[in-house]
Short mmCIF file of C-alpha atoms in Angstrom, two decimals:
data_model
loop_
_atom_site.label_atom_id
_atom_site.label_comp_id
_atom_site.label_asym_id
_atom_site.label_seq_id
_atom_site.Cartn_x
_atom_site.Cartn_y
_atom_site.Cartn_z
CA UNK A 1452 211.59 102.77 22.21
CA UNK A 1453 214.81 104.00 20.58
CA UNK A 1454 218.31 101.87 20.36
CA UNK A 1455 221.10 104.83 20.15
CA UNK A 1456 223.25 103.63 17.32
CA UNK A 1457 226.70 102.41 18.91
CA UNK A 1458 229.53 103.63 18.38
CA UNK A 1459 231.75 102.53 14.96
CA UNK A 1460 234.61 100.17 16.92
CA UNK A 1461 236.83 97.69 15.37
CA UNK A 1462 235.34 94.30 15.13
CA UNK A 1463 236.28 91.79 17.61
CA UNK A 1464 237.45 88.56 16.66
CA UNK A 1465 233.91 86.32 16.53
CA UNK A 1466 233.94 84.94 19.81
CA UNK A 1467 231.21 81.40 19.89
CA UNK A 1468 228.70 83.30 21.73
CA UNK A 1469 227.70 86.08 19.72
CA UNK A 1470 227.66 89.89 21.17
CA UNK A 1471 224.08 90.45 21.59
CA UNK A 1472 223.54 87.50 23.64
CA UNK A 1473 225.73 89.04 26.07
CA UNK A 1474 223.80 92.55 26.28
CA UNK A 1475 221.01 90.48 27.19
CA UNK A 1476 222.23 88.98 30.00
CA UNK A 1477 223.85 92.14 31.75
CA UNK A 1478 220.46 94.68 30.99
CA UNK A 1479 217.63 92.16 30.82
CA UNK A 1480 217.21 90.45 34.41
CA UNK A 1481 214.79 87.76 34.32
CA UNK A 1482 212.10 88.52 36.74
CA UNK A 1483 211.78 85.62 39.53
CA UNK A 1484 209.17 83.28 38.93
CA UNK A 1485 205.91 84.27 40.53
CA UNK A 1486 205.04 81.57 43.19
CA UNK A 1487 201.69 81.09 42.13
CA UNK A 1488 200.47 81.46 38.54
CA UNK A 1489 196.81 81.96 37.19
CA UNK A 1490 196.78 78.42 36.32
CA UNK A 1491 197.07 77.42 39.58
CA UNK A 1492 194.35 79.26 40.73
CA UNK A 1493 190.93 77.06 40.71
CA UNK A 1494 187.97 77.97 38.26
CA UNK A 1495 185.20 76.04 40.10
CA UNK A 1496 184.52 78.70 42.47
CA UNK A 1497 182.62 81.56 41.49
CA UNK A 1498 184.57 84.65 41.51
CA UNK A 1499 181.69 87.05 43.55
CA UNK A 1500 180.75 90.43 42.15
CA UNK A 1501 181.42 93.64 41.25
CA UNK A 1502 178.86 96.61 41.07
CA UNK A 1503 176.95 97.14 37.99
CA UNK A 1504 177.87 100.52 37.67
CA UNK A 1505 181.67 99.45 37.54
CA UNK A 1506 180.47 96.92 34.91
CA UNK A 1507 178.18 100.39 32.65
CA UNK A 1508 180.90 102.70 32.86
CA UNK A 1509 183.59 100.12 30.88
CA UNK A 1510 180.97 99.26 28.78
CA UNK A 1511 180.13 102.71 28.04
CA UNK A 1512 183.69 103.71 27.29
CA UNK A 1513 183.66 100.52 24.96
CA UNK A 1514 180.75 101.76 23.34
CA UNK A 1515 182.08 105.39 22.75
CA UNK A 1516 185.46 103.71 21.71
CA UNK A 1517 183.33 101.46 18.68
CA UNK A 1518 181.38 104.43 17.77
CA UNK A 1519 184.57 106.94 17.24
CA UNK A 1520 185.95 104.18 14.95
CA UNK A 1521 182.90 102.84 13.01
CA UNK A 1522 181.16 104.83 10.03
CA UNK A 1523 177.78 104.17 10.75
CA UNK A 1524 175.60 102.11 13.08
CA UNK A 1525 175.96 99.01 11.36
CA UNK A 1526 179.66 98.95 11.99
CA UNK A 1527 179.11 100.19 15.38
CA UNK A 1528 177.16 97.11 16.16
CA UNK A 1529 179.64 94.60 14.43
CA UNK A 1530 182.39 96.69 16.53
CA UNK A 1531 180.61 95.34 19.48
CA UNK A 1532 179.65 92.04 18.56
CA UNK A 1533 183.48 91.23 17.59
CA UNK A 1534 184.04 92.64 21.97
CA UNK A 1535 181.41 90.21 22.43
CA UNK A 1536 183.00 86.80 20.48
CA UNK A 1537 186.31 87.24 22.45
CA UNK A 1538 184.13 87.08 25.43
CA UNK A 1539 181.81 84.41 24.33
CA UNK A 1540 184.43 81.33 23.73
CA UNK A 1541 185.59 81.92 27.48
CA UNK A 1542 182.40 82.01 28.64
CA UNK A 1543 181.53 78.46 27.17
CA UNK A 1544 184.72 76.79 28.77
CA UNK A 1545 183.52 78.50 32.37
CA UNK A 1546 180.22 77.44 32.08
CA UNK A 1547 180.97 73.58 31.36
CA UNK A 1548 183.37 73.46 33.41
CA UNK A 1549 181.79 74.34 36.67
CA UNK A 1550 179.20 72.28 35.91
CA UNK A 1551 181.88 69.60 37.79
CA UNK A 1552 180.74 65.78 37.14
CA UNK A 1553 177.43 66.71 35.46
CA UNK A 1554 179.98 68.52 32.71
CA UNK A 1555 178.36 67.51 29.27
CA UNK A 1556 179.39 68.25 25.81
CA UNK A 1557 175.94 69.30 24.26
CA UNK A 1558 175.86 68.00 20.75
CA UNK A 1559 171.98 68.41 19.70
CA UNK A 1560 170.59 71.22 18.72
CA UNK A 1561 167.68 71.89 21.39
CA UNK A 1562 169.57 71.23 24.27
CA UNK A 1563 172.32 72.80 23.33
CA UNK A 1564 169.72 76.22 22.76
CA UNK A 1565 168.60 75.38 26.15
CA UNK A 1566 172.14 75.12 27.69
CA UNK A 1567 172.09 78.73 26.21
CA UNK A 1568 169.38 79.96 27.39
CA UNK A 1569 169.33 78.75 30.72
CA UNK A 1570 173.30 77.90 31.69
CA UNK A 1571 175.26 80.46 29.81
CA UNK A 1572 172.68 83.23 30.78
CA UNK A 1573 173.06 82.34 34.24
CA UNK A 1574 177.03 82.52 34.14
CA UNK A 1575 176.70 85.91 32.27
CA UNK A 1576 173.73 87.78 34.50
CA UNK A 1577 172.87 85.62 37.08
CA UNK A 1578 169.51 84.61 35.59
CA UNK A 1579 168.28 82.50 32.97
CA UNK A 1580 166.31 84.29 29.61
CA UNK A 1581 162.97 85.30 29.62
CA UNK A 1582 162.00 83.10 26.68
CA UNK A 1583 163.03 81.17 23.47
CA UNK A 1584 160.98 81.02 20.39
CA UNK A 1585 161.26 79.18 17.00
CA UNK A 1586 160.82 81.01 13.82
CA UNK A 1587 158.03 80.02 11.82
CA UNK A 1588 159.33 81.74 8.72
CA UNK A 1589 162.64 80.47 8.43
CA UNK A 1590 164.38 77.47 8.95
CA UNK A 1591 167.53 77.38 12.05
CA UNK A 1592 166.12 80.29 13.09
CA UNK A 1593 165.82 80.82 16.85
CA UNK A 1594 165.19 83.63 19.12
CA UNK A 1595 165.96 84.12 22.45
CA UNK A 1596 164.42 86.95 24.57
CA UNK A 1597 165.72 88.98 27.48
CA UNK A 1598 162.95 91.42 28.95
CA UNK A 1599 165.81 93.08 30.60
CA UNK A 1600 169.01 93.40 28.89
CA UNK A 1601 171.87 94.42 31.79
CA UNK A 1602 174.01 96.08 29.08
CA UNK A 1603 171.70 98.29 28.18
CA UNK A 1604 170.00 99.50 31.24
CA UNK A 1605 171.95 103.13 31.49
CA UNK A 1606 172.30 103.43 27.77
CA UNK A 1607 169.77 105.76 26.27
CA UNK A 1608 169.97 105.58 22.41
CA UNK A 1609 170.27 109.11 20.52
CA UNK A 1610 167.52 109.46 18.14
CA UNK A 1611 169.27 109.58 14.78
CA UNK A 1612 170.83 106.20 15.76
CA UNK A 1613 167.46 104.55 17.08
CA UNK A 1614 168.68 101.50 14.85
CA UNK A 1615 171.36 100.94 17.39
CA UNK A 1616 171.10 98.66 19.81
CA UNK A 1617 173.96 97.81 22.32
CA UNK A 1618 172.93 94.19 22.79
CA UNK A 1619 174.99 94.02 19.78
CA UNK A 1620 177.95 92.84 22.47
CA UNK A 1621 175.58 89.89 24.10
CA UNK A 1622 174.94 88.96 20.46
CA UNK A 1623 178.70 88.55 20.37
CA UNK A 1624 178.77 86.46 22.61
CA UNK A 1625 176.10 83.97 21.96
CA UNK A 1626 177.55 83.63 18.54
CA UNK A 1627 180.49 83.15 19.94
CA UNK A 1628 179.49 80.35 22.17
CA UNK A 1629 177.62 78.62 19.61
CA UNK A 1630 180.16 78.70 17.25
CA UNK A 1631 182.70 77.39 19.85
CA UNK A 1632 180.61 74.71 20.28
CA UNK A 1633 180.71 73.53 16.86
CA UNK A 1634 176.75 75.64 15.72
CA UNK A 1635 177.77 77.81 13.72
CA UNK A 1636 175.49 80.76 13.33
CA UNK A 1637 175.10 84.74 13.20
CA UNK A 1638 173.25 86.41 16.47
CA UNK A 1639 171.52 89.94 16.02
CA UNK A 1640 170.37 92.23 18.36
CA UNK A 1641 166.76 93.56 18.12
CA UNK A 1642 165.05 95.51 19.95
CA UNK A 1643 161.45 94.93 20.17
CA UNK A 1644 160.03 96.83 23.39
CA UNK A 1645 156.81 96.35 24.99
CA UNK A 1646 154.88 98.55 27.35
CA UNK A 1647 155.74 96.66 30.04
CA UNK A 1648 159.31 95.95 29.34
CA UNK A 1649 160.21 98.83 26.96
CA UNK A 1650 164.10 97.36 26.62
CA UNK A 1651 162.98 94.04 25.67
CA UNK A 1652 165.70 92.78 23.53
CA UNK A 1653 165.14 89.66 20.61
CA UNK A 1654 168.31 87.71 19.64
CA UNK A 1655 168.17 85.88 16.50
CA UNK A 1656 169.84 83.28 15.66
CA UNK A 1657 170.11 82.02 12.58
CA UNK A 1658 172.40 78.93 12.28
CA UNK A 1659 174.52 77.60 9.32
CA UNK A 1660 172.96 74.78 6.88
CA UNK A 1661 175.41 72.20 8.35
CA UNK A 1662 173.87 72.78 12.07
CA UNK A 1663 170.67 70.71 10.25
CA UNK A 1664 172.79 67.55 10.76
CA UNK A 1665 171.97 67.82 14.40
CA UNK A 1666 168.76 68.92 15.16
CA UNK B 469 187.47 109.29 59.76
CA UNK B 470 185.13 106.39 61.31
CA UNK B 471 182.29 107.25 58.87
CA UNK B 472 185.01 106.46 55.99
CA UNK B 473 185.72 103.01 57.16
CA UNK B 474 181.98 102.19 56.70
CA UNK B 475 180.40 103.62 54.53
CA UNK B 476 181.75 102.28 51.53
CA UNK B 477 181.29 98.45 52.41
CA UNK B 478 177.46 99.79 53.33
CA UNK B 479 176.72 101.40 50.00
CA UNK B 480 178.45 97.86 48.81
CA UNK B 481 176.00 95.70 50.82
CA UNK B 482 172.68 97.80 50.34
CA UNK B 483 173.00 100.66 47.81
CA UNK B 484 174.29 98.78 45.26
CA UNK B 485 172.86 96.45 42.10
CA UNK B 486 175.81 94.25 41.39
CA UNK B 487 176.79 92.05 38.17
CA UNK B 488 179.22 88.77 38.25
CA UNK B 489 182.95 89.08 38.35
CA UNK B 490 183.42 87.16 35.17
CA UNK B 491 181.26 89.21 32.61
CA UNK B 492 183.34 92.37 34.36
CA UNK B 493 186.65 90.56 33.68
CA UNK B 494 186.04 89.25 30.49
CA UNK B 495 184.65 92.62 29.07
CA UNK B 496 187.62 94.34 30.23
CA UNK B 497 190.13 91.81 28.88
CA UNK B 498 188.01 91.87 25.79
CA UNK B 499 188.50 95.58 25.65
CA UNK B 500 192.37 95.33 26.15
CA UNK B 501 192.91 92.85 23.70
CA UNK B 502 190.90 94.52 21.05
CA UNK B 503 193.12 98.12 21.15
CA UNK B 504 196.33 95.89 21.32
CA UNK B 505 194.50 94.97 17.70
CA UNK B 506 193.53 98.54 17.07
CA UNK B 507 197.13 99.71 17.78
CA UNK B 508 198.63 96.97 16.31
CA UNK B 509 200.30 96.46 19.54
CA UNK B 510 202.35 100.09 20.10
CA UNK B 511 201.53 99.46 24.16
CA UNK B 512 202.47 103.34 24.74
CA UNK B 513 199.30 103.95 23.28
CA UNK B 514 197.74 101.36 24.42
CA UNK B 515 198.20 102.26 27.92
CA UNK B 516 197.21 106.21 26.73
CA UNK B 517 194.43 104.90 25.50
CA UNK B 518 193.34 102.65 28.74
CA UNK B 519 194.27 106.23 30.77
CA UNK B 520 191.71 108.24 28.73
CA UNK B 521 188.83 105.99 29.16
CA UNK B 522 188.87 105.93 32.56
CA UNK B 523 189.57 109.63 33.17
CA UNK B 524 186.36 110.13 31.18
CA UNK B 525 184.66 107.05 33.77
CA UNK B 526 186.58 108.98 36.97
CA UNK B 527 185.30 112.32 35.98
CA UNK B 528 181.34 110.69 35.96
CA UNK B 529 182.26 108.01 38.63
CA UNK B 530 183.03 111.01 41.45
CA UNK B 531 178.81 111.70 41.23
CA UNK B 532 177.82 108.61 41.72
CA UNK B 533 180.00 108.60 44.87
CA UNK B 534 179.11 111.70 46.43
CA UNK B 535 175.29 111.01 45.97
CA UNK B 536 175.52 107.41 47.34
CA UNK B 537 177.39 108.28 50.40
CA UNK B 538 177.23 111.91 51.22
CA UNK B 539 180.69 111.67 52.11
CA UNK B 540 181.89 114.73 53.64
CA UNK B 541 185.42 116.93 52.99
CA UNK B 542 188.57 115.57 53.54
CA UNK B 543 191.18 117.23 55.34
CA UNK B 544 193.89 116.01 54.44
CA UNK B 545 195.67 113.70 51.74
CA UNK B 546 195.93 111.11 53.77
CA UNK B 547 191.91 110.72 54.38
CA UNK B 548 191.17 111.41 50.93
CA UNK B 549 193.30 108.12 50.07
CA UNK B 550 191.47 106.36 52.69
CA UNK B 551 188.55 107.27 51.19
CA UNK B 552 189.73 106.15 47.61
CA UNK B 553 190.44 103.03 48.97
CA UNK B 554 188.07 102.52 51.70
CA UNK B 555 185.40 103.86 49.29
CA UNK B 556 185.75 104.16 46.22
CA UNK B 557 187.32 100.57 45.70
CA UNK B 558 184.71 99.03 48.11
CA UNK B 559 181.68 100.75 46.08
CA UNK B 560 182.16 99.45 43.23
CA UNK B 561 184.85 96.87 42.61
CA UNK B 562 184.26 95.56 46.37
CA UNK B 563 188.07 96.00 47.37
CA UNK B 564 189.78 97.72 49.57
CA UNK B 565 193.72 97.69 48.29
CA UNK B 566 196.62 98.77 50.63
CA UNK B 567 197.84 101.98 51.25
CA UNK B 568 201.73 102.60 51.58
CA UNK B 569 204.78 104.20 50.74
CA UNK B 570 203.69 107.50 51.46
CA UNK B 571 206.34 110.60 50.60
CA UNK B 572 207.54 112.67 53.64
CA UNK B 573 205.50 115.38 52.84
CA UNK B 574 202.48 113.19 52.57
CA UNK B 575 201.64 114.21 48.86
CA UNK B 576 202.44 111.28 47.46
CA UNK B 577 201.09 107.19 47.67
CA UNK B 578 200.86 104.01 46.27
CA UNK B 579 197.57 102.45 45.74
CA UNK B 580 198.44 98.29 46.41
CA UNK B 581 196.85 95.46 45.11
CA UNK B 582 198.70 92.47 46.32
CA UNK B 583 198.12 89.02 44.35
CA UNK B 584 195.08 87.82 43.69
CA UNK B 585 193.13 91.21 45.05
CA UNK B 586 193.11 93.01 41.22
CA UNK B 587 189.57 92.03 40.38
CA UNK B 588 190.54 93.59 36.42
CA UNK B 589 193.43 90.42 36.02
CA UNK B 590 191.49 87.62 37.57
CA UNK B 591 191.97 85.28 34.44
CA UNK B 592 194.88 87.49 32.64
CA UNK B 593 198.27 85.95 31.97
CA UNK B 594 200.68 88.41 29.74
CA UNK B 595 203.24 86.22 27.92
CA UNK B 596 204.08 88.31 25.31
CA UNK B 597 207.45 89.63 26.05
CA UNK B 598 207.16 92.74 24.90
CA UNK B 599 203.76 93.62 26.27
CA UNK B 600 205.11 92.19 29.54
CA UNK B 601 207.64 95.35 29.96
CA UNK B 602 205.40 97.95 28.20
CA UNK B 603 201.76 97.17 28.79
CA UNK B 604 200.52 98.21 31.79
CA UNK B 605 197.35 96.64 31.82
CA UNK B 606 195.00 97.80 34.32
CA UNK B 607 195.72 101.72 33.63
CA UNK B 608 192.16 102.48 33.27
CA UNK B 609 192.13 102.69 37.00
CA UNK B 610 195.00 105.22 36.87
CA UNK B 611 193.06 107.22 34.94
CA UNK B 612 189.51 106.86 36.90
CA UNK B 613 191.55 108.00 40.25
CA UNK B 614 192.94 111.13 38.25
CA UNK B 615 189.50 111.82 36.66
CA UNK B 616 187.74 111.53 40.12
CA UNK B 617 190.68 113.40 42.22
CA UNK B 618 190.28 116.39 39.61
CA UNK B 619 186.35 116.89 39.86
CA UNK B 620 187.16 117.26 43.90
CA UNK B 621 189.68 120.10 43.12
CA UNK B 622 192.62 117.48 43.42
CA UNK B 623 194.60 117.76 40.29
CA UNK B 624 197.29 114.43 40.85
CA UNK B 625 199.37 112.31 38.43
CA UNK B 626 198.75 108.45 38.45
CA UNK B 627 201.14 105.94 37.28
CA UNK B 628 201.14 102.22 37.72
CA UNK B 629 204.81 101.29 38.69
CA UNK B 630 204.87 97.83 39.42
CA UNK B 631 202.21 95.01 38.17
CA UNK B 632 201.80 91.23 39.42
CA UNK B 633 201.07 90.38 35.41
CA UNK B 634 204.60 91.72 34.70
CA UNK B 635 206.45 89.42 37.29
CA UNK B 636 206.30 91.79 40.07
CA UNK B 637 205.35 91.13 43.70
CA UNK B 638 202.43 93.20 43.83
CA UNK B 639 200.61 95.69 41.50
CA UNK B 640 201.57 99.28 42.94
CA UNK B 641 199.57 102.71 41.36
CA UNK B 642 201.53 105.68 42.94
CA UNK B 643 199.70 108.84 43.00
CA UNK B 644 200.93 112.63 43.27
CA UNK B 645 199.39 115.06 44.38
CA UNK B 646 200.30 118.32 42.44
CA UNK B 647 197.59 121.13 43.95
CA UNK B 648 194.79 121.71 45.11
CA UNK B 649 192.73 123.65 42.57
CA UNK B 650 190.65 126.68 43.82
CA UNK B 651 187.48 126.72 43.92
CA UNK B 652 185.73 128.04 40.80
CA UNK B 653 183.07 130.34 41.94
CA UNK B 654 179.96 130.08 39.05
CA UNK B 655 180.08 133.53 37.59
CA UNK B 656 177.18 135.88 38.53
CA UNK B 657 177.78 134.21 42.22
CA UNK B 658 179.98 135.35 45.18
#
């Protein structure tokens, strides 16, 4: 957008409303107000579906987006985790707040990795996860398993990248909703495939020192 | 013509795995949001940007189509933008925007989404003033209906022209039709 310089004229005695405020008025219409706004539109309702091939080809886009801007896979995968927080604090608010009168503000640690687990899953994929464990080597550390990732059923990983895996965005987004709810923590993506489920996908969670407060 | 009307809301109901609203929404927004970062906020390129990625989707998306419905030629403009609506909307965002505003010589349309129906804006409000004039932001679909018009020999420009998150009325894509391209014969075929 270019302003064409105007042209030189004499200046005009200073008026009490100043020139530009006048330009505004005569090119800039305000548009009318809309008659109904987002806000007014209700959040309890669930908002149906759309096809899961609508939902891999964005995501795929996203993916090839991240990849032309990141060095390596590492930065690939923190590319899509960052996609993943913006969607995570959102997520939280929808969750709790259809919940209606049973609402709760989890505040414990185990519940709270339940509320995950079960809730938040449920909002994202319709389902809960297939399991949680507890790490036996390390302290806050949690894992939550999905035998079936959605993201990642049409991606096939080139071989010199087998590191990657595009979980990377749901670890995003659990971070993001444990962090929102006052856990802070870091969520990786692993993927640990079995025979049976070979895009079995581990998400670790490793929460800050101060989480230890609330176990 | 009859086969058009149906088809897509019956690949819809029982060809079709399906994934909630939200996580669509929210990963698109998410998307937006992060090239208005990227391009610290230049919304022309922005909006190029949105265009590309879904020319790339249309130019894939047209397969899936085809092999879900078997749909057959179209004769003339007019059913081929019944069939983006009627099917290519149903299939896989499970809408079927308005038609309208068609040129006299029938080469040119506008794609409507009244309020409410854009399933990409469900929890989008643009307050930024600037962005409010110069984003457009659903314009992937712009570019997925040029993408998927070109692979059937369709070559078209797509603009959005009017959008509910910028104050309008209603969101309005017009497409024009340029030519149709000839068919390319594989070489070492007649």
């Amino acid at each position: 957008m270019s302003v064409a310089p105007r042209p030189a004229v004499p200046a005009k005695p200073s008026s009490s409303t100043p020139n530009f405020a006048h330009e505004r008025n005569d090119s800039v219409s305000t548009p009318p107000p809309p008659q109904q706004t987002v806000y007014d539109r209700s959040l309890a309702r669930k908002r149906g579906e759309v096809s899961l091939s609508a939902f891999a080809y964005i995501f795929s886009e996203a993916v090839q987006y991240c990849h032309s801007r990141s060095k390596d896979v590492s930065e690939l995968e923190h590319r899509l985790n960052l996609l993943g927080r913006h969607i995570g604090v959102r997520v939280l608010e929808l969750t709790v707040l259809r919940e209606g009168k049973n609402a709760k503000r989890e505040t414990r640690l185990m519940p709270m990795l339940q509320f995950v687990h079960t809730h938040i899953w449920r909002t994202l994929f319709n389902r809960p996860a297939d399991s949680m464990q507890v790490s036996t080597e390390e302290q806050l550390q949690y894992m939550i398993i999905d035998h079936r990732p959605l993201v990642t059923e049409y991606i096939s990983v080139p071989r010199d990248m087998s590191q990657l895996n595009c979980a990377a965005l749901v670890a995003g987004i659990v971070q993001s909703v444990f962090s929102a709810a006052q856990f802070p923590c870091k969520v990786t993506a692993h993927s640990m495939g079995t025979d049976e489920f070979p895009d079995r996908t581990v998400y670790v969670v490793k929460f800050e020192d101060s989480v230890l407060k609330r176990v | 013509m009859s086969k058009v009307r149906t088809i897509g809301a019956d690949v819809w109901k029982h060809k079709t795995d399906k994934v909630s609203l939200e996580l669509f929404t929210l990963m698109y927004g998410s998307i937006v949001s992060q090239l208005c970062d990227d391009f610290e906020h230049d919304y022309t390129k922005v909006n190029q940007q949105l265009d590309k990625m879904g020319y790339n989707i249309g130019l894939r998306l047209i397969e899936e189509v085809l092999a879900k419905t078997g749909l057959p030629r179209c004769h003339s403009f007019r059913e081929t933008a019944d069939a983006v609506t009627r099917v290519g909307f149903k299939m896989f965002l499970n809408i079927t925007p308005q038609l309208g505003n068609w040129s006299v010589d029938n080469k040119q349309f506008s794609i409507i989404f009244p309020p409410g129906t854009n399933p990409l804006v469900e929890f989008v409000e643009c307050y930024d003033e600037r962005a409010r004039r110069e984003l457009w932001y659903s314009n992937i679909l712009a570019g997925v209906i040029r993408g998927a018009l070109e692979m059937v020999q369709l070559s078209c420009e797509t603009e959005f022209v009017s959008d509910v998150l910028q104050g309008a009325a209603q969101t309005e894509l017009r497409v024009k039709i340029i030519k149709v391209l000839e068919d390319e014969v594989p070489q070492g075929e007649e």
